[in-house]
Structures are given as C-alpha cells and as structure tokens.
Short mmCIF file of C-alpha atoms and ligand atoms in Angstrom, two decimals:
data_model
loop_
_atom_site.label_atom_id
_atom_site.label_comp_id
_atom_site.label_asym_id
_atom_site.label_seq_id
_atom_site.Cartn_x
_atom_site.Cartn_y
_atom_site.Cartn_z
CA MET A 1 53.74 31.23 88.21
CA SER A 2 57.40 32.29 88.53
CA ARG A 3 59.87 31.96 85.67
CA ALA A 4 61.82 29.41 87.69
CA ALA A 5 58.63 27.37 88.15
CA GLN A 6 57.77 27.45 84.42
CA GLU A 7 61.31 26.36 83.50
CA PHE A 8 61.19 23.56 86.05
CA LEU A 9 57.85 22.21 84.69
CA ARG A 10 59.19 22.38 81.13
CA SER A 11 62.48 20.61 81.92
CA ALA A 12 60.79 18.03 84.16
CA ALA A 13 58.32 17.11 81.42
CA ILE A 14 61.17 16.64 78.91
CA LYS A 15 63.36 14.65 81.28
CA SER A 16 60.68 12.43 82.67
CA ALA A 17 59.82 11.37 79.07
CA ASP A 18 63.44 10.59 78.31
CA LEU A 19 63.63 6.85 79.04
CA THR A 20 67.39 6.55 78.25
CA HIS A 21 68.17 9.22 80.78
CA ARG A 22 65.95 7.56 83.32
CA GLN A 23 67.68 4.24 82.73
CA VAL A 24 71.16 5.73 83.27
CA ILE A 25 70.00 7.34 86.54
CA ARG A 26 68.26 4.17 87.74
CA ARG A 27 71.33 2.05 87.09
CA ASN A 28 73.63 4.52 88.92
CA ILE A 29 71.31 4.82 91.89
CA ASP A 30 70.80 1.04 92.06
CA SER A 31 74.53 0.52 92.38
CA TYR A 32 74.65 3.32 95.01
CA ASN A 33 71.88 1.53 96.95
CA THR A 34 73.82 -1.80 97.00
CA ALA A 35 77.00 -0.05 98.20
CA ASN A 36 75.10 2.05 100.70
CA GLU A 37 73.32 -1.02 102.20
CA ARG A 38 76.63 -2.85 102.52
CA GLY A 39 78.20 0.27 104.05
CA ARG A 40 75.48 0.65 106.68
CA SER A 41 75.77 -3.03 107.61
CA ARG A 42 79.43 -2.39 108.60
CA PHE A 43 78.24 -0.21 111.52
CA LEU A 44 77.39 -1.98 114.80
CA ASP A 45 74.48 0.36 115.10
CA TRP A 46 73.78 2.67 112.14
CA GLU A 47 70.90 4.40 113.90
CA ALA A 48 73.14 5.22 116.93
CA ALA A 49 75.71 6.70 114.49
CA ARG A 50 73.01 8.84 112.92
CA LEU A 51 71.87 10.02 116.34
CA LYS A 52 75.41 10.90 117.30
CA CYS A 53 75.91 12.93 114.08
CA GLU A 54 72.64 14.73 114.67
CA GLN A 55 73.81 15.67 118.20
CA ILE A 56 77.17 16.97 116.97
CA LYS A 57 75.54 19.10 114.30
CA TRP A 58 72.83 20.25 116.80
CA GLU A 59 75.53 21.40 119.17
CA ALA A 60 77.44 23.19 116.35
CA VAL A 61 74.49 24.92 114.75
CA ASN A 62 72.96 25.99 118.04
CA ASN A 63 76.31 27.56 119.15
CA LEU A 64 77.45 28.61 115.72
CA ASP A 65 78.81 32.02 116.81
CA ARG A 66 81.07 30.50 119.48
CA TYR A 67 82.46 27.76 117.27
CA LEU A 68 83.02 29.96 114.24
CA LEU A 69 84.91 32.49 116.33
CA GLU A 70 87.00 29.76 117.87
CA PHE A 71 87.77 28.43 114.35
CA GLU A 72 88.66 31.94 113.09
CA GLN A 73 91.04 32.63 115.97
CA ARG A 74 92.91 29.41 115.50
CA VAL A 75 93.27 29.94 111.75
CA LYS A 76 94.65 33.47 112.36
CA ASP A 77 97.03 32.18 115.04
CA ARG A 78 98.70 30.08 112.32
CA GLY A 79 98.94 32.96 109.84
CA GLY A 80 95.75 32.31 107.86
CA HIS A 81 93.14 34.92 106.90
CA VAL A 82 89.38 34.68 107.46
CA PHE A 83 86.84 36.69 105.53
CA TRP A 84 83.16 36.80 106.47
CA ALA A 85 81.01 37.13 103.34
CA GLU A 86 77.46 38.18 103.89
CA ASN A 87 76.38 37.31 100.40
CA SER A 88 77.59 35.85 97.12
CA GLU A 89 78.85 39.17 95.82
CA GLU A 90 81.09 39.80 98.79
CA ALA A 91 82.56 36.32 98.55
CA ARG A 92 83.15 36.59 94.81
CA ASN A 93 84.70 40.03 95.14
CA TYR A 94 87.06 38.99 97.89
CA ILE A 95 88.40 36.06 95.83
CA ALA A 96 88.49 38.00 92.56
CA ASN A 97 90.33 40.93 94.18
CA LEU A 98 92.80 38.57 95.83
CA ALA A 99 93.49 36.82 92.51
CA ALA A 100 93.93 40.08 90.68
CA ALA A 101 96.27 41.48 93.39
CA ARG A 102 98.47 38.38 93.25
CA GLY A 103 98.58 38.21 89.48
CA VAL A 104 96.80 34.83 89.26
CA LYS A 105 96.27 33.54 85.77
CA LYS A 106 95.08 30.01 86.51
CA VAL A 107 92.97 28.49 89.39
CA VAL A 108 92.52 24.82 90.17
CA LYS A 109 89.37 24.01 92.00
CA SER A 110 88.47 20.93 93.95
CA LYS A 111 84.74 20.30 94.41
CA SER A 112 82.83 23.10 96.20
CA MET A 113 79.08 23.42 95.91
CA VAL A 114 79.33 26.85 97.56
CA SER A 115 81.44 28.03 94.64
CA GLU A 116 78.51 26.94 92.37
CA GLU A 117 76.12 28.76 94.70
CA ILE A 118 77.93 32.02 94.47
CA HIS A 119 78.77 31.64 90.68
CA LEU A 120 82.45 32.04 91.28
CA SER A 121 83.94 30.51 88.12
CA PRO A 122 82.17 32.92 85.66
CA ALA A 123 83.25 35.86 87.81
CA LEU A 124 86.94 34.77 87.73
CA GLU A 125 86.72 33.95 84.01
CA LYS A 126 85.48 37.43 83.30
CA LEU A 127 88.81 38.68 84.70
CA GLY A 128 90.67 36.49 82.27
CA ILE A 129 91.52 33.88 84.84
CA LYS A 130 91.34 30.21 83.72
CA VAL A 131 89.44 28.02 86.15
CA VAL A 132 89.98 24.27 86.02
CA GLU A 133 87.72 21.88 87.90
CA THR A 134 89.85 18.96 89.22
CA ASP A 135 87.22 16.56 90.57
CA LEU A 136 86.73 14.10 87.74
CA GLY A 137 82.95 14.50 87.64
CA GLU A 138 83.20 18.29 87.83
CA TYR A 139 85.92 18.24 85.12
CA ILE A 140 83.57 16.30 82.87
CA VAL A 141 80.60 18.65 83.41
CA GLN A 142 82.90 21.62 82.98
CA LEU A 143 84.02 20.29 79.59
CA ARG A 144 80.35 19.89 78.65
CA GLU A 145 79.74 23.47 79.92
CA GLU A 146 77.05 22.19 82.32
CA THR A 147 76.44 22.60 86.02
CA PRO A 148 76.81 19.62 88.36
CA TYR A 149 73.93 17.14 88.06
CA HIS A 150 74.25 15.94 91.64
CA ILE A 151 76.07 17.32 94.68
CA VAL A 152 78.21 14.15 95.18
CA THR A 153 78.35 12.70 91.67
CA PRO A 154 78.24 15.61 89.29
CA ALA A 155 78.30 13.48 86.09
CA MET A 156 75.82 10.86 87.22
CA HIS A 157 73.70 11.37 84.09
CA LEU A 158 76.46 10.23 81.74
CA ASN A 159 77.68 6.81 80.70
CA ARG A 160 81.15 5.93 79.49
CA THR A 161 80.17 6.34 75.86
CA ASP A 162 79.12 9.90 76.51
CA ILE A 163 82.38 10.58 78.31
CA ALA A 164 84.53 8.90 75.61
CA LYS A 165 82.85 11.01 72.99
CA LEU A 166 83.40 14.20 75.03
CA PHE A 167 87.10 13.45 75.71
CA LYS A 168 87.73 12.67 72.06
CA GLU A 169 86.21 15.99 71.11
CA LYS A 170 87.79 18.15 73.82
CA LEU A 171 91.07 16.49 74.69
CA GLY A 172 91.95 15.36 71.22
CA ASP A 173 94.40 12.52 71.93
CA VAL A 174 91.87 10.13 73.44
CA ASP A 175 90.05 7.53 71.35
CA THR A 176 88.79 4.90 73.73
CA ASP A 177 85.84 4.15 76.00
CA ASP A 178 87.93 2.15 78.46
CA PRO A 179 87.27 3.83 81.88
CA GLN A 180 90.80 3.44 83.08
CA GLN A 181 92.22 5.07 79.98
CA LEU A 182 89.67 7.84 80.14
CA VAL A 183 90.65 8.56 83.76
CA ALA A 184 94.37 8.46 82.76
CA ALA A 185 93.70 11.05 80.04
CA ALA A 186 91.95 13.37 82.48
CA ARG A 187 94.82 12.83 84.92
CA ARG A 188 97.44 13.73 82.35
CA SER A 189 95.69 16.94 81.52
CA LEU A 190 95.02 17.87 85.17
CA ARG A 191 98.60 17.26 86.29
CA ARG A 192 99.78 20.08 84.08
CA ASP A 193 97.15 22.38 85.61
CA PHE A 194 98.06 21.54 89.21
CA PHE A 195 101.66 22.50 88.58
CA SER A 196 100.93 25.70 86.66
CA ALA A 197 98.13 27.19 88.75
CA GLU A 198 98.89 29.99 91.17
CA MET A 199 95.76 29.55 93.24
CA GLY A 200 93.85 26.51 94.53
CA ILE A 201 90.25 26.78 95.70
CA SER A 202 88.61 24.10 97.78
CA GLY A 203 85.39 23.66 99.73
CA ALA A 204 85.38 22.22 103.21
CA ASN A 205 83.39 19.17 104.39
CA PHE A 206 83.87 20.41 107.93
CA LEU A 207 85.49 23.38 109.64
CA VAL A 208 86.92 21.96 112.91
CA ALA A 209 86.69 24.61 115.58
CA ASP A 210 89.03 23.32 118.24
CA ALA A 211 91.77 22.54 115.68
CA GLY A 212 91.28 25.51 113.42
CA MET A 213 91.48 23.17 110.43
CA ILE A 214 89.38 22.27 107.44
CA ALA A 215 88.51 18.61 106.88
CA LEU A 216 88.28 17.39 103.30
CA THR A 217 87.11 14.03 102.05
CA THR A 218 87.69 12.91 98.46
CA ASN A 219 88.33 9.80 96.42
CA GLU A 220 90.69 11.18 93.79
CA GLY A 221 93.37 13.09 95.77
CA ASN A 222 92.56 16.18 93.77
CA ALA A 223 91.81 18.23 96.84
CA ARG A 224 95.26 17.52 98.26
CA LEU A 225 96.91 18.61 95.06
CA SER A 226 94.75 21.72 94.74
CA THR A 227 95.40 22.78 98.28
CA SER A 228 99.10 22.02 98.54
CA ILE A 229 100.80 22.83 95.18
CA PRO A 230 99.59 26.35 94.21
CA ARG A 231 101.05 29.15 96.31
CA ILE A 232 97.61 30.43 97.43
CA HIS A 233 94.86 28.27 98.95
CA VAL A 234 91.39 29.69 99.28
CA VAL A 235 88.72 27.74 101.19
CA LEU A 236 85.12 28.54 100.39
CA SER A 237 82.61 27.30 102.91
CA GLY A 238 79.14 27.89 104.26
CA ILE A 239 79.12 28.99 107.89
CA GLU A 240 77.10 25.88 108.82
CA LYS A 241 80.02 23.57 108.12
CA VAL A 242 81.66 24.16 111.50
CA ILE A 243 81.92 21.30 114.04
CA PRO A 244 83.12 21.62 117.60
CA HIS A 245 85.88 19.01 117.98
CA LEU A 246 88.48 17.14 116.01
CA HIS A 247 87.28 13.89 117.55
CA ASP A 248 83.83 14.46 116.06
CA LEU A 249 85.35 13.40 112.74
CA ALA A 250 85.65 9.86 114.09
CA VAL A 251 81.95 9.42 113.49
CA LEU A 252 81.22 12.12 110.93
CA TRP A 253 83.77 11.02 108.36
CA PRO A 254 82.66 7.35 108.12
CA VAL A 255 78.97 8.30 108.27
CA LEU A 256 79.42 10.85 105.46
CA ALA A 257 81.35 8.34 103.32
CA THR A 258 78.74 5.65 103.92
CA ALA A 259 75.79 7.90 103.17
CA GLY A 260 77.52 9.52 100.22
CA THR A 261 78.97 6.57 98.39
CA GLY A 262 78.66 3.49 100.57
CA GLN A 263 82.39 3.47 101.34
CA PRO A 264 83.61 2.79 104.88
CA ILE A 265 85.84 5.88 104.49
CA THR A 266 86.85 7.80 101.33
CA CYS A 267 90.27 7.25 99.87
CA TYR A 268 91.65 10.57 101.04
CA SER A 269 90.71 12.20 104.35
CA THR A 270 92.70 15.44 104.72
CA LEU A 271 93.07 18.05 107.38
CA VAL A 272 94.46 21.45 106.26
CA GLY A 273 95.57 23.78 109.01
CA GLY A 274 96.86 26.93 107.26
CA PRO A 275 99.77 28.22 105.21
CA ARG A 276 103.18 26.59 105.24
CA GLN A 277 104.83 26.96 108.61
CA PRO A 278 108.57 27.70 109.10
CA GLY A 279 110.52 24.48 108.57
CA GLU A 280 107.77 22.79 106.56
CA ALA A 281 108.67 21.46 103.11
CA ASP A 282 105.50 22.22 101.27
CA GLY A 283 102.10 23.82 101.50
CA PRO A 284 100.71 27.18 100.29
CA GLU A 285 102.32 30.50 101.16
CA GLU A 286 98.90 32.06 101.78
CA PHE A 287 95.79 30.52 103.28
CA HIS A 288 92.37 32.25 103.14
CA VAL A 289 89.01 31.03 104.39
CA VAL A 290 85.90 32.66 103.03
CA LEU A 291 82.91 31.99 105.30
CA VAL A 292 79.74 32.47 103.36
CA ASP A 293 76.42 33.36 104.98
CA ASN A 294 74.18 34.03 102.00
CA GLY A 295 70.91 33.63 103.83
CA ARG A 296 72.02 30.96 106.31
CA SER A 297 71.70 33.38 109.32
CA GLU A 298 68.06 33.83 108.50
CA LEU A 299 67.57 30.05 108.63
CA LEU A 300 69.49 30.03 111.88
CA ALA A 301 67.17 32.64 113.36
CA ASN A 302 64.18 30.44 112.62
CA PRO A 303 64.01 27.68 115.30
CA GLU A 304 61.60 25.63 113.26
CA GLU A 305 63.84 25.55 110.15
CA ARG A 306 67.28 25.68 111.80
CA GLU A 307 68.00 21.96 111.58
CA VAL A 308 68.28 22.27 107.77
CA LEU A 309 71.75 23.68 108.53
CA HIS A 310 72.73 20.29 109.93
CA CYS A 311 73.10 19.02 106.34
CA ILE A 312 76.50 17.44 105.61
CA ARG A 313 75.87 17.30 101.79
CA CYS A 314 76.03 13.54 101.47
CA GLY A 315 73.41 13.36 98.70
CA ALA A 316 71.57 10.39 100.21
CA CYS A 317 68.22 12.14 100.19
CA ILE A 318 68.68 12.98 96.53
CA ASN A 319 69.31 9.32 95.59
CA ALA A 320 66.26 8.26 97.63
CA CYS A 321 63.89 10.80 96.04
CA PRO A 322 61.41 9.39 93.41
CA VAL A 323 61.05 12.93 91.90
CA PHE A 324 64.82 13.22 91.36
CA ARG A 325 64.93 9.77 89.84
CA THR A 326 62.33 10.85 87.34
CA VAL A 327 63.30 14.37 86.39
CA GLY A 328 67.03 14.37 87.14
CA GLY A 329 69.31 16.99 88.62
CA HIS A 330 69.36 19.60 85.93
CA ALA A 331 65.56 20.03 85.82
CA TYR A 332 65.64 21.78 89.24
CA GLY A 333 67.70 24.62 87.71
CA THR A 334 69.35 25.25 91.06
CA THR A 335 72.68 24.59 92.79
CA TYR A 336 71.21 22.17 95.25
CA MET A 337 68.80 19.64 93.83
CA GLY A 338 66.55 16.88 95.26
CA PRO A 339 64.88 17.14 98.70
CA ILE A 340 67.63 19.16 100.41
CA GLY A 341 67.64 21.58 97.46
CA SER A 342 63.87 21.85 97.51
CA VAL A 343 64.05 22.73 101.18
CA LEU A 344 67.08 24.99 101.04
CA THR A 345 66.67 26.91 97.81
CA PRO A 346 63.32 28.63 98.65
CA ARG A 347 64.81 29.66 102.01
CA LEU A 348 68.07 30.99 100.54
CA ARG A 349 66.69 32.51 97.35
CA GLY A 350 63.16 33.48 98.21
CA LEU A 351 59.90 31.58 98.61
CA PRO A 352 57.99 33.53 95.90
CA GLU A 353 60.42 32.54 93.11
CA PHE A 354 61.28 28.96 94.29
CA ASN A 355 58.30 27.75 96.26
CA HIS A 356 57.38 25.40 93.38
CA LEU A 357 60.28 23.15 94.58
CA SER A 358 58.37 22.51 97.83
CA TYR A 359 55.85 20.69 95.63
CA ALA A 360 58.51 18.66 93.77
CA SER A 361 57.95 15.93 96.34
CA SER A 362 55.55 13.07 96.92
CA LEU A 363 56.05 13.66 100.71
CA CYS A 364 56.85 9.90 101.00
CA GLY A 365 59.52 10.64 103.64
CA ALA A 366 62.15 8.45 102.09
CA CYS A 367 64.58 11.43 102.22
CA SER A 368 64.10 11.88 105.97
CA ASP A 369 64.54 8.12 106.49
CA VAL A 370 67.96 8.07 104.84
CA CYS A 371 69.32 11.36 106.08
CA PRO A 372 72.46 10.56 108.21
CA VAL A 373 71.85 13.62 110.39
CA ARG A 374 68.12 12.89 110.72
CA ILE A 375 66.79 16.05 109.10
CA SER A 376 63.05 15.76 108.81
CA LEU A 377 63.06 16.94 105.21
CA HIS A 378 59.54 16.20 104.26
CA HIS A 379 58.26 18.23 107.20
CA HIS A 380 60.40 21.20 106.07
CA LEU A 381 58.91 20.90 102.66
CA LEU A 382 55.48 21.20 104.24
CA HIS A 383 56.67 24.20 106.30
CA ASN A 384 57.84 25.88 103.06
CA ARG A 385 54.42 25.29 101.49
CA ARG A 386 52.61 26.67 104.52
CA ASP A 387 54.86 29.76 104.77
CA ALA A 388 54.54 30.46 101.05
CA VAL A 389 50.79 30.33 101.25
CA ALA A 390 50.80 32.67 104.32
CA GLU A 391 53.10 35.13 102.53
CA SER A 392 51.13 35.28 99.28
CA ASP A 393 47.74 36.65 98.41
CA ARG A 394 45.81 33.54 97.38
CA PRO A 395 42.75 33.91 95.12
CA PHE A 396 39.43 34.32 96.91
CA ALA A 397 37.95 31.12 95.35
CA GLU A 398 40.94 29.07 96.51
CA ARG A 399 40.62 30.30 100.08
CA VAL A 400 36.97 29.52 100.15
CA ALA A 401 37.53 26.11 98.65
CA PHE A 402 40.10 25.10 101.25
CA ARG A 403 37.96 26.39 104.08
CA LEU A 404 35.12 24.33 102.87
CA TRP A 405 37.36 21.32 102.43
CA ARG A 406 38.66 21.74 105.99
CA TRP A 407 35.15 22.10 107.35
CA GLY A 408 34.10 18.93 105.49
CA MET A 409 37.11 16.92 106.68
CA LEU A 410 36.57 17.81 110.37
CA GLY A 411 33.07 16.37 110.71
CA GLU A 412 32.33 12.68 110.27
CA HIS A 413 28.88 13.13 108.68
CA ARG A 414 30.08 16.04 106.54
CA PHE A 415 32.99 13.93 105.30
CA ALA A 416 30.63 11.03 104.41
CA PHE A 417 28.25 13.47 102.64
CA PHE A 418 31.03 15.08 100.52
CA GLY A 419 32.39 11.65 99.64
CA TRP A 420 28.91 10.53 98.51
CA MET A 421 28.54 13.76 96.48
CA ALA A 422 31.91 13.21 94.78
CA ARG A 423 31.17 9.63 93.79
CA LEU A 424 27.76 10.63 92.49
CA GLY A 425 29.32 13.45 90.47
CA MET A 426 31.85 11.05 88.90
CA ARG A 427 29.18 8.57 88.00
CA VAL A 428 27.01 11.30 86.42
CA LEU A 429 30.01 12.46 84.32
CA LYS A 430 30.63 8.89 83.25
CA ALA A 431 27.03 8.26 82.40
CA LEU A 432 26.84 11.40 80.32
CA HIS A 433 30.18 10.57 78.71
CA LEU A 434 31.49 13.97 79.77
CA ASP A 435 34.71 12.71 81.29
CA GLY A 436 37.54 13.26 78.85
CA THR A 437 35.58 15.94 77.01
CA VAL A 438 35.92 19.73 77.31
CA PHE A 439 33.51 19.63 80.30
CA ASP A 440 35.64 17.20 82.27
CA PRO A 441 36.47 18.87 85.63
CA ALA A 442 39.03 16.10 86.37
CA ARG A 443 40.88 16.91 83.19
CA PRO A 444 43.94 18.53 84.84
CA TRP A 445 44.44 15.40 86.93
CA ASN A 446 43.57 12.88 84.18
CA ARG A 447 46.01 14.54 81.79
CA ASN A 448 48.96 13.14 83.77
CA HIS A 449 47.40 10.23 85.61
CA ALA A 450 45.36 7.13 84.97
CA ALA A 451 41.66 8.10 84.83
CA THR A 452 39.93 8.09 88.24
CA VAL A 453 37.40 5.34 88.55
CA PRO A 454 34.73 5.85 91.23
CA PRO A 455 34.73 2.96 93.69
CA PRO A 456 31.44 1.08 94.07
CA LYS A 457 31.58 1.52 97.82
CA PRO A 458 33.46 4.00 99.95
CA PHE A 459 36.36 2.90 102.08
CA ARG A 460 34.33 3.64 105.22
CA ALA A 461 31.69 1.19 104.21
CA LEU A 462 34.22 -1.57 103.53
CA TRP A 463 36.05 -0.86 106.80
CA GLY A 464 32.82 -0.99 108.78
CA LYS A 465 31.85 -4.31 107.18
CA SER A 466 35.27 -5.84 107.98
CA ASP A 467 35.18 -4.65 111.61
CA GLY A 468 38.49 -2.96 110.79
CA HIS A 469 40.41 -6.23 110.65
CA ASN A 470 41.36 -6.32 107.02
S1 SF4 B 1 69.69 16.56 103.94
FE1 SF4 B 1 70.63 14.78 104.90
S2 SF4 B 1 70.57 13.15 103.30
FE2 SF4 B 1 70.25 15.16 102.22
S3 SF4 B 1 72.31 15.80 101.64
FE3 SF4 B 1 71.96 16.72 103.63
S4 SF4 B 1 72.79 15.26 105.11
FE4 SF4 B 1 72.56 14.17 103.19
#
C-alpha cells in the first residue's frame, strides 16, 4: 500500500469518527443543496443548459491546440506574455524568476487551485516574498496554515466560533463572533495588502479564445483588486480552461454559479484582457499568462478519459459525494478532493501512488448526476481501477479468485451453486460460533460493517415465487 493510501486511511478513520466535524459539513452542504435546488429551478431547462455546457467544453477540449493558440495570439497582440509550462517546476520557476527580476516583495493572490497544485506559495515564500491569499476562505485557511478544504469553499469545515478564535489570535484587534465584523476585520487587513503588493496572481475560470481574455467569477471582488491594483498581473491556469467564444459565457457563467453556490450569477463577473493600454486610467503594467500542462496532455491523448478535462471546478460533485461528506476534504491529502479529485489525481500524479482514491467512492453515481458538464465521473473511477489493476502485478491468489468469481457469475447454475455454498458456510460458522472469533473469514468486513446475516432464502427463490412482480 502506498504512503498516500496509508495516510488517507488513517485520516479518513479519524475524520469519520469526528461527529462535530461531520455535523458542520452536513449543515453547510444542506444549505448548499437548498440554494442549488432553487438555482436550478430558475432555468427554463437545466438539463438543456448542462447539455449546452458539455458541447462547449467538448468543442474546446477536442480542439484545444487551435483555441489555445488563438488565445495566445490575442493576448500577445495586446502586449501580454504567455508562458507554456510543461510541469509544476517550470510554472513555479517562471513566476519566481519574474518576481525576483521585478523586485517583488509582496504578492496578493485571488483563488487559484492550480497555484495549490504547483505549490507556488511555498516556492515564493522561500525567496522571501510575502504571499497573501485574498479570497476570504483562502485567507482563513492560510491563517490556519492549512490547505483548502474544498475547491469552492476552502473553509467549509469551520464555523464562526472557529473563525472568531482564529482572528482574535492572528489579527489581534478582533474580539467578536459576529460574521459581519469578522469580514470587516479581514477586509481592513486585506486592503493594506492590495495597495502594497507589487504582483497580483489570479486563476482563470475560463480562457476565452476569440477575445484573448480571462474570465473570472467571484463573490468578494478580491479578484478585481488583485488583478488591477498591483503593477504586475500573473494568470495561472490549466490548459483545459480555454473556451472558444465570448458568447459561451452566456451559459457557462450562470451554470457555474448555480452548480457552485446556487446563485443565478456571482457578484463579480470580470473579463481581463491584458496590461493597461495607452489612454487607460488603471490596470497592470505587465500581464503574464502561465498555461500549465502538468499531465493534462496525457489525459487529452486518451480518448476514453479526455472528458475529465471538461471540468469547470464547480465543486458540485464534491458536495454530492457521500464519502466526502464523511471523511471531509483534508483526508484526501491532495489538491483536488471528492469525485473529481479521485478521478484526476491518479491520472495527474500516478496511478500506483494514488489509485486508492479510485476506491474512495460508493459508485452511487450522484457525482455524475449533478455535474453541470455531464462528466461520467463514476465510470472514470472504474476506468482508473481497471487501468491500475492492468498496470500492476497482482498476487497469484487474487487473480485466481477473480477468475473463479467471474466464471461463477457467468453461469446461472454455477451462480446458484456458489450462492448456496456461501450461505451454507455462513450458517456453519454461526452454528460453530466461529464468526467474530479469530477464525472468522468475514472479519475484515464485519470490523467496519454490521455483521452479515445469511438470508433464509436466496433472492432468486423469492423472485421466482413472486413471478418477478414484487
Ligand atoms: S467534475 Fe463536474 S461537478 Fe465536479 S467539479 Fe468538475 S464540473 Fe463540477
């Protein structure tokens, strides 16, 4: 078992037994569900909107080279720079070298999961550069020296008492648990940072090819301040974020807002098109876009898995996942958590180390049902399991057992015979009082589940008796 798998199992066991933690998550997800349901009902036809978004992303991802080059050309035409980073190291080095060359001492960041993916902040801090997260949730987890708990709501695991305690300890002048006053305290502190930072780093919700612009959607206005006040703006984005046309935002923005938070549209929808142009009053002097591959091209080259790149990072699948609701976001130990993380991480960081995440799922399919771009997430989890098995050298006994199981399942009489054998075995164990003892073969299952009780009659017998009607 890989180290990451051991750590996941350890953290998941602790978190799933923490009832206070589960209560906070349940309450937050319940209020998300109410808002999301109301949001979907505002659409004349939510399913048609999902289908449209899927088509836009399909077109973009299946013609990624063309749209990315179009985007690059338009950014350059307006005086911006585009850097293609093959991996995390190249992306980090580009930004770190740029910051060092321009004498940057402070960076304000608006939310970017790619920056978490490439571990940008520690790299900049090593150079003595202060990095300040400006999204409120990110700001809170940064003060706690934690990673984001969720891709949309990074501080979902905390309640206002936790945050009041944190602010009192870290900001000093705050002694309240009133949410408005807590927000005001964060705002006061962040304002100073916006005006003193030399560099602003943002992610991109979309890279609009025909406009050569980045589209950002936030609720706090922090992205606008991060991208317009400092003299250098760096955009950090995965290559899959490109979309063909500006008018695609007419459906993508409201669908993302609805799936992400249940809002019809977020409070701030911003398009950034490059550095300040002659005659313009504000905006950065320099504009750099770092396009990060980091394993995405390999996904693109795999027709079966390519649709994973359609993801617009709304977080809906995470909220719908019963495993996430039980173990929480930090147990995954990865940048992307929940179903999309369990699909993406093994592909981006290696199946041998992260394949355990493919099993962090009940395969109920709730994630696929809610995904606004209709990614069949539970099927991709199955593909990951299949490919990991094919790549690894499974023990001889396991291979024989599964062949036998397959052979049994494919024949009606064999299936009935094995079922009869299993029930008989369970009864014998019970009669001999061996279940629950050291000889109990069902012990690994029973340790975490209610004890298995053999049914008096198999399902097939009951079905036959009822003529299949009930
Ligand atoms: S996979 Fe779908 S539901 Fe999950 S974050 Fe991506 S777009 Fe949202």
